């Protein structure tokens, strides 16, 4: 290689090193991006908390934003108010959390007071472009390097003002922000539809089952009258694990159903089962297919006695110590029908009334067994199960579609910025 060719290669290499362009961009744009500090292209106001004695729930006072608990899905959600205004954020500003967790952002739609957990950013460039750029940086966990070695994750004014932002021409900023905004609007619409479906399901289930003073539910498949019976007459209970130490959990070849798996879902997700060591000499109760599992304690009476049904056939699965199992013995009761009934708002209200405690609420198996239900024929039970399963499938499919769109957006953020 002669000297002239070598110089040419070095020039190309140097040129590539100076080139700042994203992996994915519209062919309409060819210009190089430039690097600027966030403080040079934005007005940044660090929050200052008012005295807690001036906090209120009076909506005539000023909205106070303190941290990520006041943000949801890119928006400010008014939670508390204050009569003392320290630092102001205006509508259209970007809110960035600066204390653990650092990096959450939202577009502010209000005249707000901001506490020390956040800062307000007023971009001089395209607002949405800077908003999406900060999302991109947060996905890259850029803020982690500022909190390394700290006992409490936080960033200061200097960190934020010196943050390097790579930006294109204003036309390309406008194009990128409009494109990503269209995806956000689609996700927002789907989220609203999802929440409507959950509310619709809740309303339907409320009317699919009978109260004690009713012969038929309000939503019915036929004119048959439902029969009255107590849980004690149609099943038996059993206890969760006993006599185990912390060394037994996370090891061994047996499995157990954790508390959260019951609380979170109508049907036990076997992916949430955990390992436990069970000796051959131990006498523990196995969880069997179609068992209904109850949580027996909670921090609030509204959350006590949540149920979930086990729909798998294992010979080595047990139940956590803070729950108990219920096994349907009556042939005329479908356990899946009963589980949906037990999670219905109608039955949940009964559980609230029999929960006992002050700082933590418990419910006894004996009291639950006294509860009464009304049930229809086996054929009608099957129709109700099928109806609810169809609703659940529609809700689950929509949830999956939302998550795919969110993942698609995350992928775009990683390629459309640099």
Short mmCIF file of C-alpha atoms in Angstrom, two decimals:
data_model
loop_
_atom_site.label_atom_id
_atom_site.label_comp_id
_atom_site.label_asym_id
_atom_site.label_seq_id
_atom_site.Cartn_x
_atom_site.Cartn_y
_atom_site.Cartn_z
CA UNK A 1 0.00 0.00 0.00
CA UNK A 2 1.54 3.35 -1.06
CA UNK A 3 1.47 6.45 1.16
CA UNK A 4 -1.28 8.21 -0.84
CA UNK A 5 -3.66 5.24 -0.49
CA UNK A 6 -2.88 5.00 3.24
CA UNK A 7 -3.67 8.69 3.73
CA UNK A 8 -6.97 8.22 1.86
CA UNK A 9 -7.93 5.23 4.08
CA UNK A 10 -7.13 7.22 7.22
CA UNK A 11 -9.26 10.09 5.97
CA UNK A 12 -12.23 7.77 5.41
CA UNK A 13 -11.71 6.22 8.85
CA UNK A 14 -11.56 9.64 10.50
CA UNK A 15 -14.64 10.73 8.60
CA UNK A 16 -16.58 7.65 9.82
CA UNK A 17 -15.51 8.37 13.39
CA UNK A 18 -16.97 11.89 13.10
CA UNK A 19 -20.20 10.68 11.53
CA UNK A 20 -23.15 10.86 13.93
CA UNK A 21 -26.17 9.20 12.37
CA UNK A 22 -28.72 6.69 13.74
CA UNK A 23 -28.98 3.10 12.52
CA UNK A 24 -32.50 3.72 11.28
CA UNK A 25 -33.63 6.91 9.56
CA UNK A 26 -35.73 8.11 6.65
CA UNK A 27 -33.80 8.43 3.37
CA UNK A 28 -35.02 12.01 3.10
CA UNK A 29 -32.47 13.00 5.73
CA UNK A 30 -28.73 12.92 5.02
CA UNK A 31 -27.23 15.49 7.40
CA UNK A 32 -24.93 14.60 10.25
CA UNK A 33 -26.34 14.91 13.80
CA UNK A 34 -24.63 17.24 16.26
CA UNK A 35 -23.82 16.78 19.96
CA UNK A 36 -25.07 19.33 22.48
CA UNK A 37 -25.51 19.51 26.22
CA UNK A 38 -29.07 19.30 27.51
CA UNK A 39 -28.47 22.46 29.54
CA UNK A 40 -27.57 24.37 26.34
CA UNK A 41 -30.78 23.46 24.52
CA UNK A 42 -33.22 23.54 27.45
CA UNK A 43 -34.24 25.52 30.48
CA UNK A 44 -33.92 23.19 33.50
CA UNK A 45 -35.55 23.84 36.88
CA UNK A 46 -34.66 21.55 39.78
CA UNK A 47 -37.54 20.85 42.17
CA UNK A 48 -37.73 22.08 45.76
CA UNK A 49 -40.17 20.44 48.16
CA UNK A 50 -42.62 22.61 50.08
CA UNK A 51 -43.16 22.01 53.79
CA UNK A 52 -45.16 18.83 54.34
CA UNK A 53 -47.48 20.83 56.63
CA UNK A 54 -48.71 22.58 53.47
CA UNK A 55 -49.62 19.37 51.62
CA UNK A 56 -53.34 18.90 51.03
CA UNK A 57 -55.96 17.01 49.04
CA UNK A 58 -57.71 20.26 48.12
CA UNK A 59 -57.94 20.41 44.32
CA UNK A 60 -58.07 24.21 44.54
CA UNK A 61 -54.45 24.13 45.72
CA UNK A 62 -51.53 23.57 43.32
CA UNK A 63 -50.69 20.07 42.07
CA UNK A 64 -47.44 18.82 43.63
CA UNK A 65 -45.15 16.46 41.68
CA UNK A 66 -42.68 14.70 43.94
CA UNK A 67 -41.49 11.63 42.06
CA UNK A 68 -42.36 8.70 39.85
CA UNK A 69 -45.45 7.94 41.96
CA UNK A 70 -46.96 11.06 40.35
CA UNK A 71 -46.24 9.85 36.80
CA UNK A 72 -47.98 7.16 34.78
CA UNK A 73 -47.58 6.17 31.12
CA UNK A 74 -45.81 9.41 30.24
CA UNK A 75 -48.33 11.69 31.95
CA UNK A 76 -48.59 13.52 35.27
CA UNK A 77 -51.31 12.04 37.49
CA UNK A 78 -52.42 14.53 40.17
CA UNK A 79 -52.13 12.83 43.56
CA UNK A 80 -51.47 15.49 46.21
CA UNK A 81 -51.65 19.28 46.33
CA UNK A 82 -49.86 22.09 48.15
CA UNK A 83 -50.66 25.62 49.30
CA UNK A 84 -46.92 26.50 49.27
CA UNK A 85 -45.46 26.98 45.80
CA UNK A 86 -41.68 26.57 45.63
CA UNK A 87 -40.65 25.74 42.04
CA UNK A 88 -43.02 25.82 39.05
CA UNK A 89 -43.41 23.57 36.02
CA UNK A 90 -45.63 24.76 33.16
CA UNK A 91 -47.88 22.77 30.80
CA UNK A 92 -45.82 21.22 28.01
CA UNK A 93 -42.66 20.89 30.11
CA UNK A 94 -40.94 17.52 30.52
CA UNK A 95 -40.84 16.12 34.06
CA UNK A 96 -37.75 13.99 34.84
CA UNK A 97 -37.33 12.07 38.10
CA UNK A 98 -33.93 12.82 39.69
CA UNK A 99 -34.14 10.58 42.77
CA UNK A 100 -34.60 6.82 42.89
CA UNK A 101 -35.74 5.70 40.45
CA UNK A 102 -33.91 8.23 38.26
CA UNK A 103 -34.95 8.71 34.63
CA UNK A 104 -38.74 8.33 34.56
CA UNK A 105 -40.29 11.03 32.40
CA UNK A 106 -43.67 12.52 31.56
CA UNK A 107 -45.18 15.41 29.66
CA UNK A 108 -46.69 17.86 32.15
CA UNK A 109 -50.20 19.14 31.35
CA UNK A 110 -50.67 21.37 34.41
CA UNK A 111 -49.35 24.40 36.26
CA UNK A 112 -47.55 22.40 38.97
CA UNK A 113 -45.27 22.78 41.93
CA UNK A 114 -42.27 20.41 41.69
CA UNK A 115 -40.60 18.75 44.69
CA UNK A 116 -36.95 17.73 45.01
CA UNK A 117 -37.58 14.32 43.44
CA UNK A 118 -38.04 15.79 39.96
CA UNK A 119 -36.87 18.53 37.62
CA UNK A 120 -38.73 20.37 34.88
CA UNK A 121 -37.23 20.68 31.39
CA UNK A 122 -38.35 23.27 28.80
CA UNK A 123 -36.62 22.33 25.51
CA UNK A 124 -35.66 25.00 22.98
CA UNK A 125 -35.65 22.25 20.33
CA UNK A 126 -38.63 20.02 19.41
CA UNK A 127 -40.14 19.12 22.81
CA UNK A 128 -41.26 15.63 21.83
CA UNK A 129 -37.90 14.82 20.25
CA UNK A 130 -36.16 15.62 23.54
CA UNK A 131 -38.83 13.63 25.41
CA UNK A 132 -38.25 10.55 23.26
CA UNK A 133 -34.47 11.03 23.44
CA UNK A 134 -34.70 10.94 27.25
CA UNK A 135 -36.76 7.73 26.95
CA UNK A 136 -34.02 6.29 24.73
CA UNK A 137 -31.35 7.19 27.32
CA UNK A 138 -33.41 5.74 30.17
CA UNK A 139 -33.86 2.46 28.24
CA UNK A 140 -30.05 2.40 27.89
CA UNK A 141 -29.83 2.86 31.69
CA UNK A 142 -27.65 5.91 31.14
CA UNK A 143 -28.44 7.23 34.61
CA UNK A 144 -26.88 4.21 36.34
CA UNK A 145 -23.35 5.56 35.87
CA UNK A 146 -24.24 8.71 37.83
CA UNK A 147 -25.47 6.76 40.86
CA UNK A 148 -22.70 4.14 41.06
CA UNK A 149 -21.12 4.14 44.51
CA UNK A 150 -23.98 6.18 45.99
CA UNK A 151 -26.09 4.86 48.81
CA UNK A 152 -29.11 6.56 47.28
CA UNK A 153 -29.68 6.78 43.54
CA UNK A 154 -29.96 10.40 42.47
CA UNK A 155 -28.61 12.90 39.95
CA UNK A 156 -27.96 16.61 40.42
CA UNK A 157 -28.38 19.75 38.34
CA UNK A 158 -24.84 19.50 36.92
CA UNK A 159 -25.39 15.90 35.77
CA UNK A 160 -28.56 16.84 33.94
CA UNK A 161 -27.27 20.05 32.34
CA UNK A 162 -24.10 18.29 31.10
CA UNK A 163 -26.04 15.36 29.64
CA UNK A 164 -24.98 14.97 26.01
CA UNK A 165 -27.78 14.92 23.46
CA UNK A 166 -27.27 14.08 19.80
CA UNK A 167 -29.73 15.99 17.66
CA UNK A 168 -30.53 16.28 13.94
CA UNK A 169 -32.05 19.15 11.98
CA UNK A 170 -35.37 20.51 13.19
CA UNK A 171 -37.13 18.85 10.21
CA UNK A 172 -35.78 15.43 11.17
CA UNK A 173 -36.67 16.10 14.84
CA UNK A 174 -40.23 16.86 13.73
CA UNK A 175 -40.40 13.70 11.60
CA UNK A 176 -39.09 11.42 14.39
CA UNK A 177 -41.33 12.92 17.09
CA UNK A 178 -44.46 12.68 14.90
CA UNK A 179 -43.67 9.07 13.95
CA UNK A 180 -43.09 7.93 17.56
CA UNK A 181 -46.05 9.96 18.77
CA UNK A 182 -48.34 8.06 16.37
CA UNK A 183 -47.19 4.78 17.98
CA UNK A 184 -47.79 6.21 21.46
CA UNK A 185 -51.31 7.24 20.48
CA UNK A 186 -52.01 3.72 19.25
CA UNK A 187 -50.72 2.22 22.52
CA UNK A 188 -52.73 4.75 24.54
CA UNK A 189 -55.90 3.82 22.64
CA UNK A 190 -55.25 0.12 23.21
CA UNK A 191 -54.62 0.71 26.94
CA UNK A 192 -57.95 2.52 27.24
CA UNK A 193 -59.68 -0.32 25.40
CA UNK A 194 -57.97 -2.83 27.71
CA UNK A 195 -59.14 -1.00 30.85
CA UNK A 196 -62.68 -0.78 29.42
CA UNK A 197 -62.66 -4.55 28.82
CA UNK A 198 -61.53 -5.18 32.41
CA UNK A 199 -64.32 -2.95 33.72
CA UNK A 200 -66.84 -4.62 31.41
CA UNK A 201 -65.72 -8.05 32.64
CA UNK A 202 -66.08 -6.93 36.25
CA UNK A 203 -69.61 -5.66 35.60
CA UNK A 204 -70.62 -8.79 33.71
CA UNK A 205 -69.27 -11.15 36.36
CA UNK A 206 -71.11 -9.21 39.05
CA UNK A 207 -74.36 -10.02 37.26
CA UNK A 208 -73.55 -13.58 36.19
CA UNK A 209 -73.85 -14.92 39.72
CA UNK A 210 -76.65 -14.93 42.29
CA UNK A 211 -76.97 -13.18 45.63
CA UNK A 212 -78.57 -15.06 48.51
CA UNK A 213 -81.83 -13.15 48.01
CA UNK A 214 -82.07 -13.96 44.30
CA UNK A 215 -83.33 -17.06 42.48
CA UNK A 216 -81.59 -16.15 39.24
CA UNK A 217 -78.74 -13.84 38.23
CA UNK A 218 -79.47 -10.66 36.30
CA UNK A 219 -77.54 -12.03 33.31
CA UNK A 220 -78.90 -15.50 32.69
CA UNK A 221 -78.76 -18.22 30.05
CA UNK A 222 -82.14 -19.73 30.92
CA UNK A 223 -85.00 -19.51 33.46
CA UNK A 224 -83.81 -22.15 35.88
CA UNK A 225 -83.72 -21.30 39.59
CA UNK A 226 -80.34 -21.53 41.31
CA UNK A 227 -79.96 -23.73 44.41
CA UNK A 228 -78.58 -22.68 47.80
CA UNK A 229 -75.65 -24.46 49.50
CA UNK A 230 -72.70 -23.77 51.83
CA UNK A 231 -69.04 -24.37 50.97
CA UNK A 232 -68.90 -26.81 53.88
CA UNK A 233 -71.40 -29.06 52.09
CA UNK A 234 -69.52 -29.29 48.81
CA UNK A 235 -65.81 -29.51 49.72
CA UNK A 236 -63.02 -29.85 52.24
CA UNK A 237 -60.01 -27.74 53.18
CA UNK A 238 -56.37 -28.49 53.83
CA UNK A 239 -53.40 -26.49 55.14
CA UNK A 240 -50.27 -25.28 53.43
CA UNK A 241 -46.72 -26.31 54.24
CA UNK A 242 -45.75 -26.63 57.91
CA UNK A 243 -42.49 -27.15 59.81
CA UNK A 244 -40.27 -25.87 57.02
CA UNK A 245 -37.14 -23.70 57.51
CA UNK A 246 -35.70 -21.14 55.12
CA UNK A 247 -33.02 -23.69 54.11
CA UNK A 248 -35.74 -25.88 52.55
CA UNK A 249 -36.85 -23.23 50.05
CA UNK A 250 -35.25 -22.79 46.63
CA UNK A 251 -33.76 -26.29 46.72
CA UNK A 252 -35.05 -29.84 46.27
CA UNK A 253 -37.03 -31.42 43.47
CA UNK A 254 -40.52 -30.74 44.81
CA UNK A 255 -42.52 -27.61 43.99
CA UNK A 256 -44.79 -25.28 45.89
CA UNK A 257 -47.33 -22.62 44.91
CA UNK A 258 -46.18 -19.22 46.26
CA UNK A 259 -48.61 -16.70 47.75
CA UNK A 260 -48.23 -14.24 44.86
CA UNK A 261 -49.19 -16.85 42.26
CA UNK A 262 -52.56 -17.16 43.98
CA UNK A 263 -53.07 -13.46 44.54
CA UNK A 264 -52.25 -12.31 41.00
CA UNK A 265 -54.29 -14.63 38.81
CA UNK A 266 -57.53 -16.61 38.59
CA UNK A 267 -55.55 -19.63 37.34
CA UNK A 268 -52.18 -20.69 38.79
CA UNK A 269 -49.34 -19.97 36.37
CA UNK A 270 -47.03 -22.99 36.67
CA UNK A 271 -44.10 -20.81 35.60
CA UNK A 272 -44.36 -19.17 39.05
CA UNK A 273 -43.98 -22.43 41.00
CA UNK A 274 -40.85 -22.57 43.17
CA UNK A 275 -38.63 -25.39 44.40
CA UNK A 276 -38.75 -26.81 47.90
CA UNK A 277 -37.09 -29.72 49.69
CA UNK A 278 -39.57 -32.29 51.05
CA UNK A 279 -38.20 -35.30 52.95
CA UNK A 280 -39.74 -38.74 52.42
CA UNK A 281 -40.78 -38.90 56.08
CA UNK A 282 -42.76 -35.63 55.95
CA UNK A 283 -46.53 -35.53 55.84
CA UNK A 284 -47.50 -32.49 53.78
CA UNK A 285 -50.67 -31.84 51.79
CA UNK A 286 -50.33 -32.17 48.02
CA UNK A 287 -52.03 -29.70 45.71
CA UNK A 288 -54.16 -31.58 43.20
CA UNK A 289 -55.74 -30.66 39.89
CA UNK A 290 -58.88 -28.48 40.27
CA UNK A 291 -58.00 -27.49 43.86
CA UNK A 292 -59.00 -23.91 44.70
CA UNK A 293 -56.25 -22.12 46.65
CA UNK A 294 -57.00 -19.31 49.14
CA UNK A 295 -54.62 -16.67 50.53
CA UNK A 296 -55.35 -16.54 54.26
CA UNK A 297 -53.82 -13.16 55.23
CA UNK A 298 -53.23 -9.75 53.75
CA UNK A 299 -52.36 -6.15 54.65
CA UNK A 300 -55.90 -4.94 53.84
CA UNK A 301 -59.31 -6.61 54.31
CA UNK A 302 -60.08 -5.98 50.62
CA UNK A 303 -57.21 -8.25 49.57
CA UNK A 304 -57.75 -11.16 51.93
CA UNK A 305 -58.95 -14.59 50.71
CA UNK A 306 -58.01 -14.20 47.05
CA UNK A 307 -58.48 -17.46 45.18
CA UNK A 308 -56.88 -19.20 42.23
CA UNK A 309 -57.48 -22.64 40.73
CA UNK A 310 -54.76 -25.21 40.04
CA UNK A 311 -55.30 -26.81 36.62
CA UNK A 312 -52.26 -29.08 36.41
CA UNK A 313 -51.64 -32.65 37.49
CA UNK A 314 -48.41 -32.89 39.52
CA UNK A 315 -47.48 -35.51 42.13
CA UNK A 316 -44.98 -33.27 43.97
CA UNK A 317 -46.60 -29.86 44.32
CA UNK A 318 -47.41 -28.25 47.69
CA UNK A 319 -48.88 -25.00 48.99
CA UNK A 320 -47.17 -22.08 50.75
CA UNK A 321 -47.69 -21.68 54.51
CA UNK A 322 -49.77 -18.49 54.24
CA UNK A 323 -52.54 -20.08 52.16
CA UNK A 324 -54.90 -23.02 52.35
CA UNK A 325 -56.49 -25.31 49.81
CA UNK A 326 -60.12 -26.16 49.10
CA UNK A 327 -61.05 -29.35 47.26
CA UNK A 328 -64.53 -29.66 45.74
CA UNK A 329 -66.05 -33.07 46.52
CA UNK A 330 -69.58 -32.52 45.17
CA UNK A 331 -70.01 -33.83 41.63
CA UNK A 332 -72.61 -31.20 40.77
CA UNK A 333 -70.22 -28.27 41.34
CA UNK A 334 -67.63 -27.45 38.69
CA UNK A 335 -64.51 -26.17 40.55
CA UNK A 336 -63.74 -23.70 37.74
CA UNK A 337 -67.26 -22.25 38.03
CA UNK A 338 -66.83 -22.01 41.82
CA UNK A 339 -63.44 -20.30 41.51
CA UNK A 340 -64.87 -17.58 39.26
CA UNK A 341 -67.76 -17.21 41.70
CA UNK A 342 -65.35 -16.82 44.65
CA UNK A 343 -63.44 -14.05 42.83
CA UNK A 344 -66.63 -12.21 41.85
CA UNK A 345 -67.28 -8.80 43.49
CA UNK A 346 -70.36 -10.35 45.12
CA UNK A 347 -68.35 -12.96 47.08
CA UNK A 348 -65.40 -10.62 47.65
CA UNK A 349 -67.69 -8.38 49.75
CA UNK A 350 -68.49 -11.34 51.98
CA UNK A 351 -64.79 -11.99 52.56
CA UNK A 352 -64.20 -8.37 53.61
CA UNK A 353 -66.79 -8.75 56.36
CA UNK A 354 -65.24 -11.83 57.95
CA UNK A 355 -61.58 -10.69 57.70
CA UNK A 356 -60.10 -10.08 61.15
CA UNK A 357 -57.12 -7.99 62.31
CA UNK A 358 -55.78 -4.46 62.62
CA UNK A 359 -52.30 -4.20 61.07
CA UNK A 360 -52.70 -7.46 59.13
CA UNK A 361 -55.95 -9.18 58.23
CA UNK A 362 -56.60 -12.90 58.43
CA UNK A 363 -59.45 -15.17 57.49
CA UNK A 364 -60.22 -18.57 58.98
CA UNK A 365 -61.05 -21.71 57.04
CA UNK A 366 -63.92 -22.31 59.45
CA UNK A 367 -65.58 -18.98 58.60
CA UNK A 368 -65.12 -19.46 54.88
CA UNK A 369 -66.71 -22.90 55.01
CA UNK A 370 -69.85 -21.29 56.47
CA UNK A 371 -70.27 -19.09 53.39
CA UNK A 372 -73.17 -19.89 51.13
CA UNK A 373 -73.40 -19.76 47.36
CA UNK A 374 -76.13 -20.33 44.81
CA UNK A 375 -75.46 -22.63 41.89
CA UNK A 376 -77.22 -23.58 38.67
CA UNK A 377 -77.23 -26.86 36.71
CA UNK A 378 -73.96 -28.33 35.45
CA UNK A 379 -74.92 -27.29 31.90
CA UNK A 380 -75.34 -23.65 32.94
CA UNK A 381 -72.10 -23.76 34.93
CA UNK A 382 -70.32 -24.86 31.73
CA UNK A 383 -71.89 -21.98 29.77
CA UNK A 384 -70.76 -19.46 32.38
CA UNK A 385 -67.22 -20.88 32.35
CA UNK A 386 -67.08 -20.73 28.55
CA UNK A 387 -68.38 -17.15 28.55
CA UNK A 388 -65.77 -15.98 31.06
CA UNK A 389 -62.95 -17.84 29.30
CA UNK A 390 -63.84 -16.11 26.03
CA UNK A 391 -63.73 -12.74 27.77
CA UNK A 392 -60.38 -13.63 29.36
CA UNK A 393 -58.93 -14.69 26.00
CA UNK A 394 -59.94 -11.39 24.41
CA UNK A 395 -58.39 -9.45 27.29
CA UNK A 396 -55.19 -11.55 27.23
CA UNK A 397 -54.82 -11.17 23.45
CA UNK A 398 -55.17 -7.41 23.72
CA UNK A 399 -52.60 -7.30 26.54
CA UNK A 400 -50.14 -9.26 24.38
CA UNK A 401 -50.75 -6.89 21.47
CA UNK A 402 -50.06 -3.89 23.72
CA UNK A 403 -46.80 -5.41 24.96
CA UNK A 404 -45.71 -6.20 21.38
CA UNK A 405 -46.31 -2.58 20.39
CA UNK A 406 -44.35 -1.38 23.40
CA UNK A 407 -41.49 -3.71 22.47
CA UNK A 408 -41.66 -2.45 18.87
CA UNK A 409 -41.37 1.13 20.12
CA UNK A 410 -38.40 0.25 22.37
CA UNK A 411 -36.70 -1.30 19.34
CA UNK A 412 -37.30 1.85 17.30
CA UNK A 413 -35.96 4.06 20.09
CA UNK A 414 -32.73 2.05 20.12
CA UNK A 415 -32.24 2.51 16.36
CA UNK A 416 -33.67 5.97 15.62
CA UNK A 417 -31.38 7.78 18.08
CA UNK A 418 -27.64 7.82 18.58
#
